[in-house]
Short mmCIF file of C-alpha atoms and ligand atoms in Angstrom, two decimals:
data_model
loop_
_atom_site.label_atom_id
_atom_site.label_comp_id
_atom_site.label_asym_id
_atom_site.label_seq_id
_atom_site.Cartn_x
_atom_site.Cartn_y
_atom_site.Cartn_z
CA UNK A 10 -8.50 17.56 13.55
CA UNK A 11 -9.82 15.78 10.30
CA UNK A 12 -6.82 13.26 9.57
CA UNK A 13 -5.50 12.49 6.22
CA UNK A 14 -7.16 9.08 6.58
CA UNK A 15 -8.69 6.99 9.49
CA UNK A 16 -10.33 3.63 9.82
CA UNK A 17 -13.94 2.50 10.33
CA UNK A 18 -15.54 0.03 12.73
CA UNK A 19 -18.60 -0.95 13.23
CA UNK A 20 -20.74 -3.61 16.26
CA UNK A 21 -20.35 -6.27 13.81
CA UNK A 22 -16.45 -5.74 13.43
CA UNK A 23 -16.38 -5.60 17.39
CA UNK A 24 -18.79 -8.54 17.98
CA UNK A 25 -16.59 -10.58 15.29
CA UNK A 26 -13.26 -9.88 17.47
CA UNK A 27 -14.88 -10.53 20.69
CA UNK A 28 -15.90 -13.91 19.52
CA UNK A 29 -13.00 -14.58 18.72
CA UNK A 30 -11.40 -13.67 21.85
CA UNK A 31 -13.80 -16.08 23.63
CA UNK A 32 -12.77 -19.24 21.76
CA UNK A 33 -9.91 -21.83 22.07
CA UNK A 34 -7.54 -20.17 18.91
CA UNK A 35 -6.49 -16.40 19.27
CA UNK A 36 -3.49 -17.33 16.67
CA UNK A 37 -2.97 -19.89 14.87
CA UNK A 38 -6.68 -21.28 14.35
CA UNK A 39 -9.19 -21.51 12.28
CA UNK A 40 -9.81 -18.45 10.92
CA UNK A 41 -6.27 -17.72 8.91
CA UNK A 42 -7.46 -20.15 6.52
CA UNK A 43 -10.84 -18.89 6.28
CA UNK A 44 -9.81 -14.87 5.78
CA UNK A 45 -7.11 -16.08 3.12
CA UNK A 46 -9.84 -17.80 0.98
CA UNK A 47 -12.38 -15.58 1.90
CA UNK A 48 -9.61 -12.84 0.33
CA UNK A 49 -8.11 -15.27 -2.73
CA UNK A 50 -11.95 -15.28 -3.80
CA UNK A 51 -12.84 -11.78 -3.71
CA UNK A 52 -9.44 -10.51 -5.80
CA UNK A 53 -9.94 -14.07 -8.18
CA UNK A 54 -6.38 -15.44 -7.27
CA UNK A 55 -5.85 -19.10 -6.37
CA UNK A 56 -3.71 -18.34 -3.35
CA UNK A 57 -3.49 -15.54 -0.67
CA UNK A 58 -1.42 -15.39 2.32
CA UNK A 59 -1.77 -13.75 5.69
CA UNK A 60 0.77 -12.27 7.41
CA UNK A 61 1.22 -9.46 10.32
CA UNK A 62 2.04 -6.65 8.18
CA UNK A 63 2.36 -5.40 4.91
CA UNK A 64 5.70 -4.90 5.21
CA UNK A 65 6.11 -8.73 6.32
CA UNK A 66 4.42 -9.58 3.05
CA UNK A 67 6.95 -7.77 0.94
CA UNK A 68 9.73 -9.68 3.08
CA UNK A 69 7.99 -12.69 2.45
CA UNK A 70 7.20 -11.88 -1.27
CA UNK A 71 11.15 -10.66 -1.62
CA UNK A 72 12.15 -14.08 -0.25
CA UNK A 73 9.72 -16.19 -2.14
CA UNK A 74 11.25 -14.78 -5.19
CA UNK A 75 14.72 -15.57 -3.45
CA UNK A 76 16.36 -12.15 -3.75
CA UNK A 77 19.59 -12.61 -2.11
CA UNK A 78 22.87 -10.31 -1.86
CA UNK A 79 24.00 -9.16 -5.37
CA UNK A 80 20.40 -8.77 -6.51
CA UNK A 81 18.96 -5.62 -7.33
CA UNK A 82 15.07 -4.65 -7.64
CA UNK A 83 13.59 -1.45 -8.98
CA UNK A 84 11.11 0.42 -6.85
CA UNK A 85 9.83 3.90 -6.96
CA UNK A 86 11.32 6.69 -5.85
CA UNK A 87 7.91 7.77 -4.10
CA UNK A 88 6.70 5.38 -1.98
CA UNK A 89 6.70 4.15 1.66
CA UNK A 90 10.28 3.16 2.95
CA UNK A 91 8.94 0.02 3.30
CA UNK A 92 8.74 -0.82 -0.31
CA UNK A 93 12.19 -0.34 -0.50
CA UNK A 94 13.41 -1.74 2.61
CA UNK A 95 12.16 -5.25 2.16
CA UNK A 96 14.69 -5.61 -0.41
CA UNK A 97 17.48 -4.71 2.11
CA UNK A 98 16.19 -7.14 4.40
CA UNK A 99 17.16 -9.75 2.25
CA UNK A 100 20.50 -8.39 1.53
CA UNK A 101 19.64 -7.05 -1.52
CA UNK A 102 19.59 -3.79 -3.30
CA UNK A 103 16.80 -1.29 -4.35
CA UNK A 104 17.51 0.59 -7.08
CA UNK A 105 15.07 4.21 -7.30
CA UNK A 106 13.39 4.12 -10.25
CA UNK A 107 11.53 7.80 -11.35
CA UNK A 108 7.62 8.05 -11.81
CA UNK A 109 5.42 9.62 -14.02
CA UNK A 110 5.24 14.01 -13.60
CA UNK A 111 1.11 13.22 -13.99
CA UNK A 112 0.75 10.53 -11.96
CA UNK A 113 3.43 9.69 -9.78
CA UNK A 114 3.68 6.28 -10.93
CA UNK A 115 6.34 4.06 -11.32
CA UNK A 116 7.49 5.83 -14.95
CA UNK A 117 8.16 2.28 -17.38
CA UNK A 118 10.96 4.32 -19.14
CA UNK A 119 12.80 4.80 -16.00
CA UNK A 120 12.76 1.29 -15.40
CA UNK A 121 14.45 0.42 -18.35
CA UNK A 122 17.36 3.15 -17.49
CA UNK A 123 17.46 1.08 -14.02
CA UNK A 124 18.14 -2.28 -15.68
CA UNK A 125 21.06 -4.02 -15.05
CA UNK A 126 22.50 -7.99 -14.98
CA UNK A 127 21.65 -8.15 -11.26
CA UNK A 128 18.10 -6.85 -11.65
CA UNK A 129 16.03 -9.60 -10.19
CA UNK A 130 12.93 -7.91 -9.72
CA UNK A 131 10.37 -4.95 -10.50
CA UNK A 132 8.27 -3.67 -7.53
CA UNK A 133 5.43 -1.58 -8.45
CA UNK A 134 3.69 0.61 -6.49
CA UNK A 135 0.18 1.46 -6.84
CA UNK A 136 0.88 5.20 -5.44
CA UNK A 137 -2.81 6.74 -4.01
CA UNK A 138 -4.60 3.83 -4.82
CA UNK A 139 -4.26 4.00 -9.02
CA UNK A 140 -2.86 0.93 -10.63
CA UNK A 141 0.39 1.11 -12.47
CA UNK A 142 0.92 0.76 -16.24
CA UNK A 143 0.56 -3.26 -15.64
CA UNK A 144 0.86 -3.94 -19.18
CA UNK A 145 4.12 -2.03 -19.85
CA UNK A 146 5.81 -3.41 -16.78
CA UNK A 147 5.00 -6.66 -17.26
CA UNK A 148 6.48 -6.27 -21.17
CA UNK A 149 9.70 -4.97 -19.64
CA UNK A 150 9.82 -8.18 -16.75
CA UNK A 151 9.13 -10.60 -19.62
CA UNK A 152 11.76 -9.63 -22.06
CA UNK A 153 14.20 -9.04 -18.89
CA UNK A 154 13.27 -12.36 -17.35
CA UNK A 155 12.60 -10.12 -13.86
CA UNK A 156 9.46 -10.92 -11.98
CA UNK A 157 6.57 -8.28 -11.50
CA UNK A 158 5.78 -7.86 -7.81
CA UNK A 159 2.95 -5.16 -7.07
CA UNK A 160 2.81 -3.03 -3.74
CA UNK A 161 -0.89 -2.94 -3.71
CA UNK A 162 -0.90 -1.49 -0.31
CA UNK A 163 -2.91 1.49 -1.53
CA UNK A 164 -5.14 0.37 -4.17
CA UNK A 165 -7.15 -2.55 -2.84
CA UNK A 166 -10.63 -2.61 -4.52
CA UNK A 167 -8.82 -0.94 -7.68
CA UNK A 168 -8.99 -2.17 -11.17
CA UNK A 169 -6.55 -2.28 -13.81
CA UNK A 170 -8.37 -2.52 -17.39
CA UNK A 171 -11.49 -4.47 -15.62
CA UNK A 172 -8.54 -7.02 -13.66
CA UNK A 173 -8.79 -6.72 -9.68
CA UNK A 174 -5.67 -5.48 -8.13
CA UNK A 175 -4.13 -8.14 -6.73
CA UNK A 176 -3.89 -10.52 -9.23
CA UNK A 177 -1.96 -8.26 -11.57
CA UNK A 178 1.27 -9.15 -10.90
CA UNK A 179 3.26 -12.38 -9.64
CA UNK A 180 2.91 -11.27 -6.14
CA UNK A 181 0.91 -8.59 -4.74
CA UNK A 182 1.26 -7.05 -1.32
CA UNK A 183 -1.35 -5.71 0.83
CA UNK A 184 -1.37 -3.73 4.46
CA UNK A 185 -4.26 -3.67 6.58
CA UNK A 186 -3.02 -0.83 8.78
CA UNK A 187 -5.69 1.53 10.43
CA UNK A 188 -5.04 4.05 7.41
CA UNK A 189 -5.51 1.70 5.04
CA UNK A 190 -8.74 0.45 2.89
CA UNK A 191 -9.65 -2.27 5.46
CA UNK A 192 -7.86 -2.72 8.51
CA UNK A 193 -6.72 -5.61 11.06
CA UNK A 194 -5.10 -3.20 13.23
CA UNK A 195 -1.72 -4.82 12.13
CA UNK A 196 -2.05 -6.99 9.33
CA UNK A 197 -0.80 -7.85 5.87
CA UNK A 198 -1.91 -10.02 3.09
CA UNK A 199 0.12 -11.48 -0.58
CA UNK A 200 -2.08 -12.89 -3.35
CA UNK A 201 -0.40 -15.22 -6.39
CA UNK A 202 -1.35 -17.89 -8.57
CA UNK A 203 1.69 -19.95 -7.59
CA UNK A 204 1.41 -22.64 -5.41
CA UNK A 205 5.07 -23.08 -4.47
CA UNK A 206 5.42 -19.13 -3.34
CA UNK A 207 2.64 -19.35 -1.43
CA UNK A 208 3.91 -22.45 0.22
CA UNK A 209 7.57 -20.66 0.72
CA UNK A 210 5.91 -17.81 2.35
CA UNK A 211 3.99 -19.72 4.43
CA UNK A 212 6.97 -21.25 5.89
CA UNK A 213 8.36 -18.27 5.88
CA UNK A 214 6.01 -16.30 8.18
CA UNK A 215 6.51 -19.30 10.91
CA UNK A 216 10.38 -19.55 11.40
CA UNK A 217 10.75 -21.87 8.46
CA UNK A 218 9.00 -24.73 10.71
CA UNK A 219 6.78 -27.11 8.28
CA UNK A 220 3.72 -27.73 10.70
CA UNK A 221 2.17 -24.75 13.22
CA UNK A 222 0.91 -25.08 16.56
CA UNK A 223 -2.72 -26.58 15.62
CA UNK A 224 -2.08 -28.64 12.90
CA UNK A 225 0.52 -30.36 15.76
CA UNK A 226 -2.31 -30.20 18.14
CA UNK A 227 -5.17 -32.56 15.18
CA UNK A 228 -2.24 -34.65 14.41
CA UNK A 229 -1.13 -35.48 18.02
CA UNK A 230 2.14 -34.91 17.45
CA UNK A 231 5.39 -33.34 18.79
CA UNK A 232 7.31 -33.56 15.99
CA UNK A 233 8.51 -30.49 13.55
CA UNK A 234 11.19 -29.26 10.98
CA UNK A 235 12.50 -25.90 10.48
CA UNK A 236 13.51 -26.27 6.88
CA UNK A 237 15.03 -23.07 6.38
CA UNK A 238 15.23 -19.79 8.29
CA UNK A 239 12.13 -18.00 8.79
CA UNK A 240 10.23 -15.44 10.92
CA UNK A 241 6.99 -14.62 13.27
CA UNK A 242 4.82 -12.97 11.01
CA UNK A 243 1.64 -14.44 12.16
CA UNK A 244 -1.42 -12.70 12.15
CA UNK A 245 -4.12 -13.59 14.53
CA UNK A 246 -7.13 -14.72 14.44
CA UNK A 247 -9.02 -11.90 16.11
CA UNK A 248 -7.25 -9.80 13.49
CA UNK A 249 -8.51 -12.17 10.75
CA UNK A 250 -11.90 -12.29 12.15
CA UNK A 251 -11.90 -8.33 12.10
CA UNK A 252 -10.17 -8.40 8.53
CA UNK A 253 -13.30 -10.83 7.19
CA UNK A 254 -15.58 -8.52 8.78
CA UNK A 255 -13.89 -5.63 7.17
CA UNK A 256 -13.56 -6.95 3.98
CA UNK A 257 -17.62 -6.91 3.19
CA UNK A 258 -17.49 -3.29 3.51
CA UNK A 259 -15.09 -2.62 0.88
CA UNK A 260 -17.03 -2.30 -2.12
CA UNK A 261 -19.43 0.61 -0.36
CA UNK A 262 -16.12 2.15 1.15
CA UNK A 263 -14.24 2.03 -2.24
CA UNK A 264 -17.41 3.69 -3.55
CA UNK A 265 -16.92 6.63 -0.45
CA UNK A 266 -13.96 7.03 -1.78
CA UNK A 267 -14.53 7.91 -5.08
CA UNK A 268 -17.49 10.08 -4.36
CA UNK A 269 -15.30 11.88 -1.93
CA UNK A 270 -12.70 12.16 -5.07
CA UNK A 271 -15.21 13.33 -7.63
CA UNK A 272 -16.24 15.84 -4.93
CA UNK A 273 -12.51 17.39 -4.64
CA UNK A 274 -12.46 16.62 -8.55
CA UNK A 275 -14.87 19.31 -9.61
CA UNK A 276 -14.23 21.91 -6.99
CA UNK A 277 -10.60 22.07 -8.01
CA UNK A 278 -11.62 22.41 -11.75
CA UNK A 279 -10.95 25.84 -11.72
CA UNK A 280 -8.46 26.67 -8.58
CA UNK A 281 -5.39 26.74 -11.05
CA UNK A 282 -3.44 26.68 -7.85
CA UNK A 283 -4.16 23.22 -7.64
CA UNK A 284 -3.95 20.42 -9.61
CA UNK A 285 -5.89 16.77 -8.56
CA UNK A 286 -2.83 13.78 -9.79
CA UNK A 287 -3.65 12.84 -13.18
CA UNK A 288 -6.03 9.64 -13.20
CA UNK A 289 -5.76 7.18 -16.19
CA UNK A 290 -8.28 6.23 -18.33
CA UNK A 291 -8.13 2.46 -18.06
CA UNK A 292 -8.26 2.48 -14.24
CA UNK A 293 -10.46 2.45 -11.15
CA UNK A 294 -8.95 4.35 -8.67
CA UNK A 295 -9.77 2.65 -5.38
CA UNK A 296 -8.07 6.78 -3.70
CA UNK A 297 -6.53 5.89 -0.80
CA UNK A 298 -4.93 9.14 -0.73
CA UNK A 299 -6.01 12.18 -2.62
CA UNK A 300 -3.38 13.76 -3.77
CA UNK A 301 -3.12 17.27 -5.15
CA UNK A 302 0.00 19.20 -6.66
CA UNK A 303 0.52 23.38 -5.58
CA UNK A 304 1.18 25.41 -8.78
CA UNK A 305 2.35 28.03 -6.38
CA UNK A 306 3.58 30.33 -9.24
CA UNK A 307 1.50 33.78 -9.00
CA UNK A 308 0.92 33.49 -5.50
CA UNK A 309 3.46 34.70 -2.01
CA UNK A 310 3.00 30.72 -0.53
CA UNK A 311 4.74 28.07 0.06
CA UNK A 312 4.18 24.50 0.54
CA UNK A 313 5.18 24.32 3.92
CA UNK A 314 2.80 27.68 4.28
CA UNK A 315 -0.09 25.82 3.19
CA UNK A 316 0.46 22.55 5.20
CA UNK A 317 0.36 24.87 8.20
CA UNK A 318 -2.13 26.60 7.59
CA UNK A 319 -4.41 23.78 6.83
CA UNK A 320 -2.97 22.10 10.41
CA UNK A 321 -4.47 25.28 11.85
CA UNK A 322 -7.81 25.04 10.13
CA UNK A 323 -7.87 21.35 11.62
CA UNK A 324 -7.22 19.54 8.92
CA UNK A 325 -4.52 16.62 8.73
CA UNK A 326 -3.37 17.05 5.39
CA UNK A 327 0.29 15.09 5.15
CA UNK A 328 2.82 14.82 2.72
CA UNK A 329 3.37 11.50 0.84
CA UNK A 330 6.33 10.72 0.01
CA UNK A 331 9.49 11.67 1.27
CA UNK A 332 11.45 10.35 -1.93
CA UNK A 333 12.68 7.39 -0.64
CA UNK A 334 16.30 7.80 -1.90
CA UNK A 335 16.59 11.11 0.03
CA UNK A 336 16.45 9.16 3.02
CA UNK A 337 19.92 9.40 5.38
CA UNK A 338 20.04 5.72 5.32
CA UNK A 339 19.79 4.96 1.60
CA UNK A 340 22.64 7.78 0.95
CA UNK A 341 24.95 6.62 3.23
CA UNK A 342 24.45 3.25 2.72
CA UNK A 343 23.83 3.11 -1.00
CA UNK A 344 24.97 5.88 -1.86
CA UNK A 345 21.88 7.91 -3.96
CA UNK A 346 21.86 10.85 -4.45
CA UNK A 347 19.78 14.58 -4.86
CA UNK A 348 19.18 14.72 -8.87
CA UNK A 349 18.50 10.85 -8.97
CA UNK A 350 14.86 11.29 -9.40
CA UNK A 351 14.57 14.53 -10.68
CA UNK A 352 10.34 14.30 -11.53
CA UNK A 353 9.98 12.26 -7.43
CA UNK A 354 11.89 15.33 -5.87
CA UNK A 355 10.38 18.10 -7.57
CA UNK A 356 6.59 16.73 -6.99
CA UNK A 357 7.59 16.07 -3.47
CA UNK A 358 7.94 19.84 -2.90
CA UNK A 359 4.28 20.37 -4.73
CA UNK A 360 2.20 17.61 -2.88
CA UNK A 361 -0.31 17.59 -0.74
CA UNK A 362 -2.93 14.78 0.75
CA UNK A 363 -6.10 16.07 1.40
CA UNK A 364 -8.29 14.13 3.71
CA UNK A 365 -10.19 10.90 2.15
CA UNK A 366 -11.52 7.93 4.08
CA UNK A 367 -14.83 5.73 5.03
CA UNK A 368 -16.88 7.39 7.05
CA UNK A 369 -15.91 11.01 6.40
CA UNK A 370 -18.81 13.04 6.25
CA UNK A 371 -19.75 15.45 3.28
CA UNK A 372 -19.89 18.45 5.77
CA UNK A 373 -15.82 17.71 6.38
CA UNK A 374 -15.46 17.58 2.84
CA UNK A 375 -16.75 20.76 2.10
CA UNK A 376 -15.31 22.29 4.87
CA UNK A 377 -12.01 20.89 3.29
CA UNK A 378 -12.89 22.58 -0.43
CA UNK A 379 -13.57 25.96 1.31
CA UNK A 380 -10.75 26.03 2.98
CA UNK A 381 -8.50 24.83 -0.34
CA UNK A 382 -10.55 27.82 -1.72
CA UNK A 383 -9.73 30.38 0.73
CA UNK A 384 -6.09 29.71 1.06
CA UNK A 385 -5.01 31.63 -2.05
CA UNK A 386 -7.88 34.80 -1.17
CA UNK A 387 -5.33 37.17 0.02
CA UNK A 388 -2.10 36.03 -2.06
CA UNK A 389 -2.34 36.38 -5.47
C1 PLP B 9 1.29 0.95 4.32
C2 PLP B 9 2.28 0.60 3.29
C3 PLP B 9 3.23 -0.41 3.46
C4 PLP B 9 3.48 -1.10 4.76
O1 PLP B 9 2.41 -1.63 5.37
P1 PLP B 9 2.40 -1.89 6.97
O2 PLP B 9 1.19 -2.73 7.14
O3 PLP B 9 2.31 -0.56 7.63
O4 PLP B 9 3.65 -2.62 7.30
C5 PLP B 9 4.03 -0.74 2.38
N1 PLP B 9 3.93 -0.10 1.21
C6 PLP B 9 3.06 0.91 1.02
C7 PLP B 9 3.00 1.58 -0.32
C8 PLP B 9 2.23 1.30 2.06
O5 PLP B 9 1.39 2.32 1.88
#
């Protein structure tokens, strides 16, 4: 089976773990530091953050800003549950925003319609690895006094009008899952310019406690606060030392990517069954997913006929995202609703990922177009 997306390791990520593994620190050493500044200098922010998830660093970015119960926060409607959830964690409440019908961005109109006096926050979400309308957002979280966090889980390596994702908004959020444009395995990473959220997150990811384990250890000392309640969100250092050695790949792989894209691009160009997600103009799509909508009209298929039959051809296509609102949990514990999101839930019966990752070869790929091109032979 080709999967929708996979990671890619090389001796020198395996010789950087195991070296790891044969030193004094496996967590809490050296190397958090070093992968945090080694990452705050490649996306140009002052400040980056290393945690054991991306979903920890939207918990810690949702605390930072101090979202509490009462508050509300807009997210996408399409987008991992995790973008939502983080606001739950904190007692808060997301409220679904709809995207673009092109795109599938965050939509900056539907924001507005999602305002409110308890709106605390804007999340966006960087859906397949294309940066949001930065400047519009951050327009509407200026003259709303809201803060402008960005779920950059998807589009490390991306650009937003020549500015690196991840020092677009206040606080960005990235994963380093196996799927993902680098990966630690587990692994998660927030980028700001502020001192004092980077400080509260830090705390944060280690119970609220205002020295760790080694910096005890130099000082010869027992002694510790827990200032305020916190978590284990550590990553290690193994992790880090895997992330650092990941991270020097990421220009080439971003490249990959795109060739891979421009690849799918032009042999859709005239399948009118299917149409690639519209990419902006002032962008560069770092494609962590590529994403393709079924104009099924004219043909006997369905959606869920297609993802089959591309299962059986062996390839791991997947649909992203469930709407998030759909979800059992959100309706029955905040009530949303079918009709919410009426752009999210219609795309989400059109979409398809196709394949796209590091490594994947161009025979896969155009084993992937033929069968794209085959699949509509005998129904129209
Ligand atoms: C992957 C992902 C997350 C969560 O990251 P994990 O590292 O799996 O916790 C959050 N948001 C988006 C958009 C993601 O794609």
């Amino acid at each position: 089976m080709i999967p929708y997306s996979r990671h890619h390791m090389d001796d020198e990520d395996i010789k950087a773990v195991v070296d790891v593994l044969r030193s004094d620190w496996l967590t809490t050493g050296p190397l958090i530091e070093e992968f945090e500044e080694e990452f705050a200098r490649c996306i140009g922010t002052k400040h980056a953050v290393a945690v054991s998830s991306g979903t920890a660093a939207l918990h810690a970015a949702m605390h930072a800003l101090g979202i509490v119960q009462g508050d509300e926060v807009i997210v996408p409607a399409i987008t991992f549950v995790a973008s939502a959830n983080c606001v739950v964690y904190q007692g808060g409440t997301p409220v679904f925003a709809d995207v673009d019908p092109g795109t599938l961005l965050i939509d900056p109109a539907s924001v507005e319609s999602c305002l409110s006096s308890k709106t605390k926050a804007i999340i966006a979400v960087d859906f397949a690895g294309q940066p949001c309308d930065y400047d519009a957002l951050e327009d509407i979280a200026e003259r709303h006094n809201l803060v402008l966090v960005a779920d950059a889980c998807h589009s490390l390596g991306g650009r937003y009008k020549d500015k690196p994702v991840g020092s677009l908004a206040a606080l960005n959020t990235f994963s380093f899952h196996p799927v993902k444009h680098i990966t630690t395995g587990e692994g998660g990473m927030i980028t700001t310019d502020d001192q004092r959220m980077a400080e509260r997150m830090r705390l944060f990811r280690n119970h609220g406690i205002t020295t760790d384990h080694r910096q005890r250890a130099q000082k010869g000392s027992w002694f510790y606060e827990m200032v305020e309640l916190g978590y284990n969100y550590r990553i290690t250092d193994f992790q880090c030392a895997l992330g650092m050695s990941q991270l020097k790949k990421l220009p080439k792989w971003v490249e990959q990517r795109r060739e891979i894209a421009r690849l799918y691009d032009n042999a859709f160009f005239n399948i009118p069954f299917v149409k690639p997600l519209r990419v902006k103009g002032d962008v560069f799509h770092a494609y962590h997913l590529y994403v393709i909508r079924l104009i099924l009209d004219g043909t006997d298929l369905t959606q869920e006929e297609i993802f089959h039959s591309f299962r059986e051809s062996g390839i791991g296509v997947n649909v992203h995202y469930i709407p998030v609102h759909l979800h059992p949990y959100y309706r029955n514990k905040f009530m949303t609703t079918v009709g919410q999101c009426p752009v999210a839930e219609d795309a989400y019966t059109k979409i398809i990922s196709l394949p796209i990752f590091q490594g994947m070869t161009f025979d896969k790929v155009d084993y992937v177009i033929e069968c794209v091109k085959s699949l509509f032979k005998n129904h129209v």
